[in-house]
């Protein structure tokens, strides 16, 4: 996703949204019915006040539109609901995001360009990034969704080893370095992005905390040996799916992966792949037609911990030898 050489498809992707407003009970029934359709990427429930909820589901194939409308109406019955279908996005997101300007605030982070240096408040984690040869000014929803996740995760937990895979401008790595004060590893398949990331780390005063390496996926010794507690990966759906098994192996138990760069209609498939290799879903963040997934590699089972503590033998309760 570098700016001058975008790896996003040049053609627009169209995402459709089907939605209805109903009571909590009815909207949950509709959500469950839509979620069961294999071509539906993500389903969200949004509170609309007065006990009403909007259920919205996203899909990429226009041919299933009538089936989904019928399904939603059947699930609502005997209540009658108005079901809407809209086209959400028919734009080149990279171009759109490049057209946007101005500081971006996400949680405790504030990302701004050089020209806004004097105008941004000082009490936040300020990250200065100029639009350039590498992707990541935080105007794009996929980056913002990662910052939302990062802000929350860092508030509730201390992470040892953090990797920003596909670092681009290094916006996420710099955010993590500023918020934790710890060393962050960042990687990118594009050597130009590596140079830009290093420059941005210097500009933001975190050069000593950031190590940026050039690598596609985990194809480098220090990445293959990694047991990360947190991996941020704002790539695209296809490379994310390809990396799933390796990404699981590179995580420490209880480690968290934040996956982004996924359009809403792709979210279901990416999530299914990651669950199939052993991840558990913590959270989905849906933002402006994009989805980010927050996944956990489950901690070692209690039984395994017992083995760790008591040696190599695992006793079933009724086999525990009596202590005399
Ligand atoms: N992390 C930044 C940039 C995301 S753009 C942000 O959140 O805004 C995605 C970056 O991932 C690009 O710089 C691209 O070169 C890199 N990338 C894509 N596929 C990759 C792969 N398989 N391995 C490593 N980097 C990859």
XYZ file of C-alpha atoms and ligand atoms in Angstrom, residues 1-2 7 133-138 140 142-144 146 164-173 187-191 193 215-218 232-236 239-240 243 260, ligand 1:
69
model
C 0.000 0.000 0.000
C 2.788 2.496 -0.646
C -0.578 -2.377 -4.042
C 6.556 7.463 -0.523
C 5.264 5.152 2.188
C 1.680 4.524 3.216
C 0.389 5.607 6.600
C -0.695 9.151 7.471
C -3.641 7.900 9.570
C -6.947 5.889 5.939
C -7.301 0.853 8.113
C -4.574 2.791 9.953
C -7.050 4.545 12.219
C -5.156 -0.059 14.234
C 4.678 -3.759 13.328
C 4.546 -5.934 10.214
C 4.182 -3.864 7.022
C 5.191 -0.696 8.815
C 5.009 1.690 5.800
C 5.565 5.192 7.222
C 6.070 3.544 10.665
C 3.041 5.403 12.019
C 1.940 2.450 14.189
C 5.445 1.585 15.366
C 9.347 -4.608 9.075
C 8.375 -3.969 5.486
C 8.782 -5.828 2.215
C 9.397 -2.539 0.442
C 12.953 -1.175 0.939
C 9.271 2.068 3.127
C 11.505 -8.531 4.960
C 8.538 -10.014 3.156
C 6.380 -11.626 5.799
C 8.647 -13.420 8.291
C 0.216 -5.137 14.247
C -0.308 -6.039 10.600
C -2.065 -3.528 8.380
C -1.582 -5.332 5.073
C -4.361 -6.454 2.773
C -1.268 -11.399 2.266
C -2.898 -11.650 5.689
C 0.562 -15.321 6.549
C -6.151 -4.501 9.257
N 1.482 0.193 8.963
C 1.147 1.343 8.144
C 1.307 1.046 6.666
C 0.335 0.062 6.096
S 0.496 -0.103 4.343
C -0.245 1.820 8.494
O -0.916 1.157 9.256
O -0.656 2.851 7.976
C 1.056 -1.749 4.187
C 2.565 -1.874 4.137
O 2.825 -3.266 4.179
C 3.221 -1.368 2.862
O 4.283 -0.515 3.203
C 3.707 -2.630 2.144
O 4.954 -2.443 1.502
C 3.849 -3.610 3.284
N 3.624 -5.021 2.955
C 2.674 -5.556 2.158
N 2.759 -6.903 2.159
C 3.798 -7.233 2.966
C 4.390 -8.465 3.388
N 3.943 -9.641 2.961
N 5.434 -8.423 4.225
C 5.919 -7.241 4.690
N 5.403 -6.047 4.317
C 4.359 -6.036 3.468
